[in-house]
C-alpha cells in the first residue's frame, strides 16, 4: 500500500503549543507527516533555519513527534505537494477568521493543483487564543511563556527577546 504522507506547513515563528497539538493529532491520521518551515512567507523574527531548529528541539521529547522530518521550504506549497507525492496538507483552525483565510489559501492551491487536499484540524479550545505574534509580544515584555510555547522556544525567547 502507498504511504499516506501529509505536509504540515507554516511559518512557525515561533512554533507554539497550538502547532504541537495539531501535529500530535495529525501523526495519528497519516503514515508520515513532514513539517515544512516556510522561508520568506512573512517578514519573520527568526531566520527559517533557526525556526526549524526550534521545531526540532520542541519535538525531541516525544518519540512519535521526533520521527517527523522537519524541512525548510521556499516557493509554492503545491510544488512541495507534487514533488513529495503528499496526499494532504494539514492546517490548524482556531477561529472563523482563520477559516476564511484558510479557505482562500485552499482555493488558490486547488486551482494551481486540482488534486490538492487540505485537512483542517480545529484547535483545542484551551490553545485557540495562542498566536506566534502574541507570543513574541509577551516575550518582548518579559512575560511568562509556559503554557504558550514548548520549553526550548521559551528558553530561546528568554535568552534573546524580540525587540
Ligand atoms: N495554534 C496556535 N497558533 C496557531 C495555530 C494553532 N493551532 N494555527 C495557526 N496558528 C497561528 C500561528 O501562531 C501564526 O500566528 P501569527 O499570525 O501571529 O504569526 C498564524 O496562526 C499562522 O501561522 P502558521 O500556522 O505558522 O502558518 P502561516 O499562515 O504563517 O503559513 C503558509 C502559511 C506557509 C502555509 C503559506 O504562506 C504558504 O503556503 N506559503 C508558500 C507559498 C504559497 O504556496 N502560497 C499559497 C499560494 S499563493
mmCIF file of N, CA, C and O in Angstrom, residues 67-139:
data_model
loop_
_atom_site.group_PDB
_atom_site.id
_atom_site.type_symbol
_atom_site.label_atom_id
_atom_site.label_comp_id
_atom_site.label_asym_id
_atom_site.label_seq_id
_atom_site.Cartn_x
_atom_site.Cartn_y
_atom_site.Cartn_z
ATOM 1 N N UNK A 67 10.010 11.624 15.229
ATOM 2 C CA UNK A 67 10.222 10.903 13.971
ATOM 3 C C UNK A 67 9.786 11.735 12.759
ATOM 4 O O UNK A 67 10.041 11.346 11.614
ATOM 5 N N UNK A 68 9.145 12.875 12.985
ATOM 6 C CA UNK A 68 8.691 13.708 11.858
ATOM 7 C C UNK A 68 9.864 14.485 11.265
ATOM 8 O O UNK A 68 10.522 15.248 11.990
ATOM 9 N N UNK A 69 10.103 14.359 9.974
ATOM 10 C CA UNK A 69 11.143 15.196 9.369
ATOM 11 C C UNK A 69 10.722 16.671 9.393
ATOM 12 O O UNK A 69 9.531 16.975 9.280
ATOM 13 N N UNK A 70 11.703 17.546 9.567
ATOM 14 C CA UNK A 70 11.441 18.991 9.568
ATOM 15 C C UNK A 70 12.319 19.604 8.492
ATOM 16 O O UNK A 70 13.540 19.428 8.519
ATOM 17 N N UNK A 71 11.699 20.291 7.560
ATOM 18 C CA UNK A 71 12.486 20.848 6.460
ATOM 19 C C UNK A 71 12.069 22.284 6.172
ATOM 20 O O UNK A 71 10.899 22.634 6.330
ATOM 21 N N UNK A 72 13.033 23.071 5.739
ATOM 22 C CA UNK A 72 12.746 24.443 5.315
ATOM 23 C C UNK A 72 12.345 24.382 3.848
ATOM 24 O O UNK A 72 12.925 23.624 3.074
ATOM 25 N N UNK A 73 11.326 25.158 3.460
ATOM 26 C CA UNK A 73 10.983 25.206 2.035
ATOM 27 C C UNK A 73 10.800 26.639 1.578
ATOM 28 O O UNK A 73 10.482 27.526 2.365
ATOM 29 N N UNK A 74 11.008 26.824 0.295
ATOM 30 C CA UNK A 74 10.854 28.132 -0.315
ATOM 31 C C UNK A 74 10.029 27.926 -1.578
ATOM 32 O O UNK A 74 10.147 26.867 -2.210
ATOM 33 N N UNK A 75 9.205 28.866 -1.917
ATOM 34 C CA UNK A 75 8.420 28.706 -3.148
ATOM 35 C C UNK A 75 7.014 28.257 -2.829
ATOM 36 O O UNK A 75 6.522 28.435 -1.716
ATOM 37 N N UNK A 76 6.374 27.653 -3.837
ATOM 38 C CA UNK A 76 4.961 27.315 -3.706
ATOM 39 C C UNK A 76 4.751 25.988 -2.984
ATOM 40 O O UNK A 76 5.443 25.000 -3.238
ATOM 41 N N UNK A 77 3.734 25.981 -2.134
ATOM 42 C CA UNK A 77 3.381 24.765 -1.401
ATOM 43 C C UNK A 77 2.948 23.649 -2.369
ATOM 44 O O UNK A 77 3.258 22.472 -2.154
ATOM 45 N N UNK A 78 2.240 24.022 -3.438
ATOM 46 C CA UNK A 78 1.775 22.986 -4.382
ATOM 47 C C UNK A 78 2.962 22.238 -5.000
ATOM 48 O O UNK A 78 2.853 21.046 -5.283
ATOM 49 N N UNK A 79 4.097 22.927 -5.179
ATOM 50 C CA UNK A 79 5.270 22.246 -5.738
ATOM 51 C C UNK A 79 5.792 21.192 -4.758
ATOM 52 O O UNK A 79 6.251 20.128 -5.158
ATOM 53 N N UNK A 80 5.730 21.518 -3.451
ATOM 54 C CA UNK A 80 6.164 20.551 -2.428
ATOM 55 C C UNK A 80 5.223 19.352 -2.407
ATOM 56 O O UNK A 80 5.657 18.214 -2.267
ATOM 57 N N UNK A 81 3.941 19.607 -2.541
ATOM 58 C CA UNK A 81 2.947 18.521 -2.533
ATOM 59 C C UNK A 81 3.204 17.583 -3.713
ATOM 60 O O UNK A 81 3.234 16.360 -3.561
ATOM 61 N N UNK A 82 3.437 18.178 -4.884
ATOM 62 C CA UNK A 82 3.668 17.370 -6.092
ATOM 63 C C UNK A 82 4.962 16.573 -5.981
ATOM 64 O O UNK A 82 4.995 15.373 -6.210
ATOM 65 N N UNK A 83 6.016 17.274 -5.603
ATOM 66 C CA UNK A 83 7.346 16.668 -5.555
ATOM 67 C C UNK A 83 7.403 15.503 -4.567
ATOM 68 O O UNK A 83 8.020 14.480 -4.826
ATOM 69 N N UNK A 84 6.705 15.659 -3.450
ATOM 70 C CA UNK A 84 6.776 14.641 -2.390
ATOM 71 C C UNK A 84 5.634 13.641 -2.482
ATOM 72 O O UNK A 84 5.523 12.751 -1.656
ATOM 73 N N UNK A 85 4.733 13.841 -3.452
ATOM 74 C CA UNK A 85 3.541 12.987 -3.604
ATOM 75 C C UNK A 85 2.746 12.910 -2.309
ATOM 76 O O UNK A 85 2.351 11.819 -1.855
ATOM 77 N N UNK A 86 2.551 14.066 -1.690
ATOM 78 C CA UNK A 86 1.773 14.105 -0.440
ATOM 79 C C UNK A 86 0.285 14.006 -0.770
ATOM 80 O O UNK A 86 -0.168 14.510 -1.803
ATOM 81 N N UNK A 87 -0.470 13.355 0.102
ATOM 82 C CA UNK A 87 -1.913 13.237 -0.163
ATOM 83 C C UNK A 87 -2.683 14.374 0.499
ATOM 84 O O UNK A 87 -3.850 14.593 0.165
ATOM 85 N N UNK A 88 -2.082 15.094 1.429
ATOM 86 C CA UNK A 88 -2.824 16.180 2.090
ATOM 87 C C UNK A 88 -1.873 17.167 2.747
ATOM 88 O O UNK A 88 -0.717 16.844 3.033
ATOM 89 N N UNK A 89 -2.429 18.362 2.980
ATOM 90 C CA UNK A 89 -1.734 19.405 3.740
ATOM 91 C C UNK A 89 -2.566 19.640 4.998
ATOM 92 O O UNK A 89 -3.793 19.737 4.934
ATOM 93 N N UNK A 90 -1.892 19.696 6.134
ATOM 94 C CA UNK A 90 -2.567 19.909 7.417
ATOM 95 C C UNK A 90 -2.520 21.390 7.763
ATOM 96 O O UNK A 90 -1.453 22.015 7.653
ATOM 97 N N UNK A 91 -3.653 21.924 8.211
ATOM 98 C CA UNK A 91 -3.663 23.287 8.756
ATOM 99 C C UNK A 91 -4.560 23.311 9.976
ATOM 100 O O UNK A 91 -5.618 22.660 9.991
ATOM 101 N N UNK A 92 -4.130 24.045 10.988
ATOM 102 C CA UNK A 92 -4.946 24.211 12.192
ATOM 103 C C UNK A 92 -5.870 25.410 12.021
ATOM 104 O O UNK A 92 -5.506 26.398 11.387
ATOM 105 N N UNK A 93 -7.070 25.297 12.577
ATOM 106 C CA UNK A 93 -8.055 26.389 12.507
ATOM 107 C C UNK A 93 -8.444 26.764 13.932
ATOM 108 O O UNK A 93 -8.897 25.915 14.691
ATOM 109 N N UNK A 94 -8.244 28.038 14.272
ATOM 110 C CA UNK A 94 -8.564 28.467 15.642
ATOM 111 C C UNK A 94 -9.873 29.215 15.728
ATOM 112 O O UNK A 94 -10.436 29.350 16.801
ATOM 113 N N UNK A 95 -10.312 29.789 14.608
ATOM 114 C CA UNK A 95 -11.445 30.726 14.666
ATOM 115 C C UNK A 95 -12.060 30.850 13.277
ATOM 116 O O UNK A 95 -11.490 30.371 12.282
ATOM 117 N N UNK A 96 -13.194 31.568 13.223
ATOM 118 C CA UNK A 96 -13.835 31.823 11.933
ATOM 119 C C UNK A 96 -12.889 32.636 11.027
ATOM 120 O O UNK A 96 -12.863 32.454 9.814
ATOM 121 N N UNK A 97 -12.110 33.505 11.645
ATOM 122 C CA UNK A 97 -11.147 34.311 10.868
ATOM 123 C C UNK A 97 -10.112 33.425 10.188
ATOM 124 O O UNK A 97 -9.779 33.604 9.016
ATOM 125 N N UNK A 98 -9.594 32.447 10.947
ATOM 126 C CA UNK A 98 -8.630 31.501 10.362
ATOM 127 C C UNK A 98 -9.290 30.757 9.203
ATOM 128 O O UNK A 98 -8.680 30.528 8.162
ATOM 129 N N UNK A 99 -10.547 30.366 9.416
ATOM 130 C CA UNK A 99 -11.235 29.580 8.391
ATOM 131 C C UNK A 99 -11.329 30.364 7.090
ATOM 132 O O UNK A 99 -11.054 29.836 6.010
ATOM 133 N N UNK A 100 -11.681 31.645 7.199
ATOM 134 C CA UNK A 100 -11.805 32.475 5.992
ATOM 135 C C UNK A 100 -10.482 32.554 5.245
ATOM 136 O O UNK A 100 -10.420 32.412 4.033
ATOM 137 N N UNK A 101 -9.419 32.762 6.018
ATOM 138 C CA UNK A 101 -8.093 32.853 5.405
ATOM 139 C C UNK A 101 -7.693 31.512 4.772
ATOM 140 O O UNK A 101 -7.170 31.460 3.671
ATOM 141 N N UNK A 102 -7.963 30.446 5.504
ATOM 142 C CA UNK A 102 -7.585 29.110 5.021
ATOM 143 C C UNK A 102 -8.399 28.715 3.792
ATOM 144 O O UNK A 102 -7.914 28.006 2.922
ATOM 145 N N UNK A 103 -9.645 29.170 3.754
ATOM 146 C CA UNK A 103 -10.498 28.882 2.605
ATOM 147 C C UNK A 103 -9.883 29.501 1.339
ATOM 148 O O UNK A 103 -9.815 28.885 0.284
ATOM 149 N N UNK A 104 -9.393 30.741 1.473
ATOM 150 C CA UNK A 104 -8.746 31.425 0.355
ATOM 151 C C UNK A 104 -7.476 30.709 -0.077
ATOM 152 O O UNK A 104 -7.235 30.494 -1.272
ATOM 153 N N UNK A 105 -6.681 30.310 0.904
ATOM 154 C CA UNK A 105 -5.411 29.617 0.615
ATOM 155 C C UNK A 105 -5.695 28.297 -0.108
ATOM 156 O O UNK A 105 -5.061 27.969 -1.118
ATOM 157 N N UNK A 106 -6.675 27.572 0.418
ATOM 158 C CA UNK A 106 -7.023 26.290 -0.215
ATOM 159 C C UNK A 106 -7.514 26.522 -1.642
ATOM 160 O O UNK A 106 -7.148 25.782 -2.559
ATOM 161 N N UNK A 107 -8.327 27.577 -1.817
ATOM 162 C CA UNK A 107 -8.888 27.856 -3.147
ATOM 163 C C UNK A 107 -7.809 28.105 -4.188
ATOM 164 O O UNK A 107 -7.876 27.578 -5.302
ATOM 165 N N UNK A 108 -6.792 28.878 -3.804
ATOM 166 C CA UNK A 108 -5.706 29.150 -4.756
ATOM 167 C C UNK A 108 -4.917 27.865 -5.014
ATOM 168 O O UNK A 108 -4.606 27.517 -6.150
ATOM 169 N N UNK A 109 -4.626 27.138 -3.930
ATOM 170 C CA UNK A 109 -3.823 25.921 -4.088
ATOM 171 C C UNK A 109 -4.530 24.892 -4.961
ATOM 172 O O UNK A 109 -3.893 24.222 -5.787
ATOM 173 N N UNK A 110 -5.840 24.756 -4.806
ATOM 174 C CA UNK A 110 -6.560 23.749 -5.582
ATOM 175 C C UNK A 110 -6.702 24.195 -7.050
ATOM 176 O O UNK A 110 -6.807 23.364 -7.946
ATOM 177 N N UNK A 111 -6.651 25.503 -7.267
ATOM 178 C CA UNK A 111 -6.654 25.995 -8.650
ATOM 179 C C UNK A 111 -5.322 25.662 -9.321
ATOM 180 O O UNK A 111 -5.267 25.272 -10.488
ATOM 181 N N UNK A 112 -4.243 25.795 -8.538
ATOM 182 C CA UNK A 112 -2.909 25.506 -9.082
ATOM 183 C C UNK A 112 -2.683 24.004 -9.262
ATOM 184 O O UNK A 112 -1.967 23.572 -10.157
ATOM 185 N N UNK A 113 -3.293 23.220 -8.364
ATOM 186 C CA UNK A 113 -3.064 21.766 -8.374
ATOM 187 C C UNK A 113 -4.395 21.086 -7.998
ATOM 188 O O UNK A 113 -4.734 21.000 -6.808
ATOM 189 N N UNK A 114 -5.154 20.632 -8.981
ATOM 190 C CA UNK A 114 -6.527 20.157 -8.710
ATOM 191 C C UNK A 114 -6.618 19.053 -7.659
ATOM 192 O O UNK A 114 -7.614 18.969 -6.954
ATOM 193 N N UNK A 115 -5.595 18.218 -7.535
ATOM 194 C CA UNK A 115 -5.689 17.127 -6.531
ATOM 195 C C UNK A 115 -5.289 17.582 -5.122
ATOM 196 O O UNK A 115 -5.233 16.769 -4.199
ATOM 197 N N UNK A 116 -4.999 18.882 -4.956
ATOM 198 C CA UNK A 116 -4.580 19.409 -3.650
ATOM 199 C C UNK A 116 -5.693 19.200 -2.622
ATOM 200 O O UNK A 116 -6.849 19.522 -2.870
ATOM 201 N N UNK A 117 -5.335 18.640 -1.463
ATOM 202 C CA UNK A 117 -6.309 18.461 -0.389
ATOM 203 C C UNK A 117 -5.791 19.132 0.882
ATOM 204 O O UNK A 117 -4.609 18.978 1.219
ATOM 205 N N UNK A 118 -6.675 19.830 1.584
ATOM 206 C CA UNK A 118 -6.315 20.372 2.894
ATOM 207 C C UNK A 118 -7.121 19.628 3.949
ATOM 208 O O UNK A 118 -8.318 19.421 3.774
ATOM 209 N N UNK A 119 -6.441 19.217 5.023
ATOM 210 C CA UNK A 119 -7.155 18.669 6.182
ATOM 211 C C UNK A 119 -7.048 19.718 7.275
ATOM 212 O O UNK A 119 -5.955 20.055 7.727
ATOM 213 N N UNK A 120 -8.194 20.272 7.666
ATOM 214 C CA UNK A 120 -8.232 21.304 8.706
ATOM 215 C C UNK A 120 -8.520 20.651 10.044
ATOM 216 O O UNK A 120 -9.529 19.933 10.196
ATOM 217 N N UNK A 121 -7.678 20.917 11.003
ATOM 218 C CA UNK A 121 -7.909 20.381 12.351
ATOM 219 C C UNK A 121 -8.271 21.543 13.274
ATOM 220 O O UNK A 121 -7.536 22.536 13.337
ATOM 221 N N UNK A 122 -9.408 21.437 13.959
ATOM 222 C CA UNK A 122 -9.797 22.532 14.855
ATOM 223 C C UNK A 122 -8.846 22.613 16.033
ATOM 224 O O UNK A 122 -8.496 21.592 16.629
ATOM 225 N N UNK A 123 -8.435 23.814 16.378
ATOM 226 C CA UNK A 123 -7.530 23.985 17.529
ATOM 227 C C UNK A 123 -8.243 23.547 18.803
ATOM 228 O O UNK A 123 -9.458 23.730 18.941
ATOM 229 N N UNK A 124 -7.492 22.954 19.695
ATOM 230 C CA UNK A 124 -8.021 22.660 21.031
ATOM 231 C C UNK A 124 -8.423 23.998 21.670
ATOM 232 O O UNK A 124 -7.661 24.976 21.579
ATOM 233 N N UNK A 125 -9.605 24.018 22.310
ATOM 234 C CA UNK A 125 -10.145 25.287 22.825
ATOM 235 C C UNK A 125 -9.145 26.009 23.731
ATOM 236 O O UNK A 125 -8.975 27.227 23.648
ATOM 237 N N UNK A 126 -8.452 25.243 24.571
ATOM 238 C CA UNK A 126 -7.547 25.872 25.538
ATOM 239 C C UNK A 126 -6.326 26.508 24.866
ATOM 240 O O UNK A 126 -5.605 27.279 25.498
ATOM 241 N N UNK A 127 -6.093 26.177 23.583
ATOM 242 C CA UNK A 127 -4.912 26.703 22.885
ATOM 243 C C UNK A 127 -5.297 27.671 21.763
ATOM 244 O O UNK A 127 -4.430 28.202 21.075
ATOM 245 N N UNK A 128 -6.599 27.892 21.591
ATOM 246 C CA UNK A 128 -7.068 28.610 20.399
ATOM 247 C C UNK A 128 -6.720 30.104 20.400
ATOM 248 O O UNK A 128 -6.788 30.746 19.356
ATOM 249 N N UNK A 129 -6.335 30.643 21.550
ATOM 250 C CA UNK A 129 -6.010 32.079 21.575
ATOM 251 C C UNK A 129 -4.540 32.344 21.271
ATOM 252 O O UNK A 129 -4.136 33.496 21.085
ATOM 253 N N UNK A 130 -3.746 31.294 21.211
ATOM 254 C CA UNK A 130 -2.293 31.486 21.034
ATOM 255 C C UNK A 130 -1.963 31.808 19.580
ATOM 256 O O UNK A 130 -2.477 31.177 18.665
ATOM 257 N N UNK A 131 -1.108 32.801 19.386
ATOM 258 C CA UNK A 131 -0.558 33.046 18.047
ATOM 259 C C UNK A 131 0.918 33.382 18.202
ATOM 260 O O UNK A 131 1.349 33.849 19.268
ATOM 261 N N UNK A 132 1.658 33.192 17.155
ATOM 262 C CA UNK A 132 3.103 33.446 17.215
ATOM 263 C C UNK A 132 3.378 34.917 17.512
ATOM 264 O O UNK A 132 4.293 35.248 18.275
ATOM 265 N N UNK A 133 2.569 35.811 16.926
ATOM 266 C CA UNK A 133 2.857 37.240 17.159
ATOM 267 C C UNK A 133 2.558 37.636 18.607
ATOM 268 O O UNK A 133 3.288 38.440 19.184
ATOM 269 N N UNK A 134 1.496 37.041 19.201
ATOM 270 C CA UNK A 134 1.227 37.354 20.617
ATOM 271 C C UNK A 134 2.330 36.788 21.514
ATOM 272 O O UNK A 134 2.718 37.410 22.497
ATOM 273 N N UNK A 135 2.835 35.609 21.155
ATOM 274 C CA UNK A 135 3.957 35.021 21.910
ATOM 275 C C UNK A 135 5.158 35.965 21.865
ATOM 276 O O UNK A 135 5.784 36.247 22.889
ATOM 277 N N UNK A 136 5.439 36.512 20.690
ATOM 278 C CA UNK A 136 6.594 37.427 20.572
ATOM 279 C C UNK A 136 6.372 38.674 21.415
ATOM 280 O O UNK A 136 7.300 39.204 22.015
ATOM 281 N N UNK A 137 5.110 39.132 21.475
ATOM 282 C CA UNK A 137 4.820 40.335 22.266
ATOM 283 C C UNK A 137 5.013 40.060 23.766
ATOM 284 O O UNK A 137 5.594 40.874 24.488
ATOM 285 N N UNK A 138 4.521 38.905 24.220
ATOM 286 C CA UNK A 138 4.702 38.546 25.636
ATOM 287 C C UNK A 138 6.201 38.474 25.939
ATOM 288 O O UNK A 138 6.676 39.008 26.953
ATOM 289 N N UNK A 139 6.956 37.839 25.039
ATOM 290 C CA UNK A 139 8.406 37.683 25.251
ATOM 291 C C UNK A 139 9.107 39.039 25.281
ATOM 292 O O UNK A 139 10.021 39.267 26.086
#
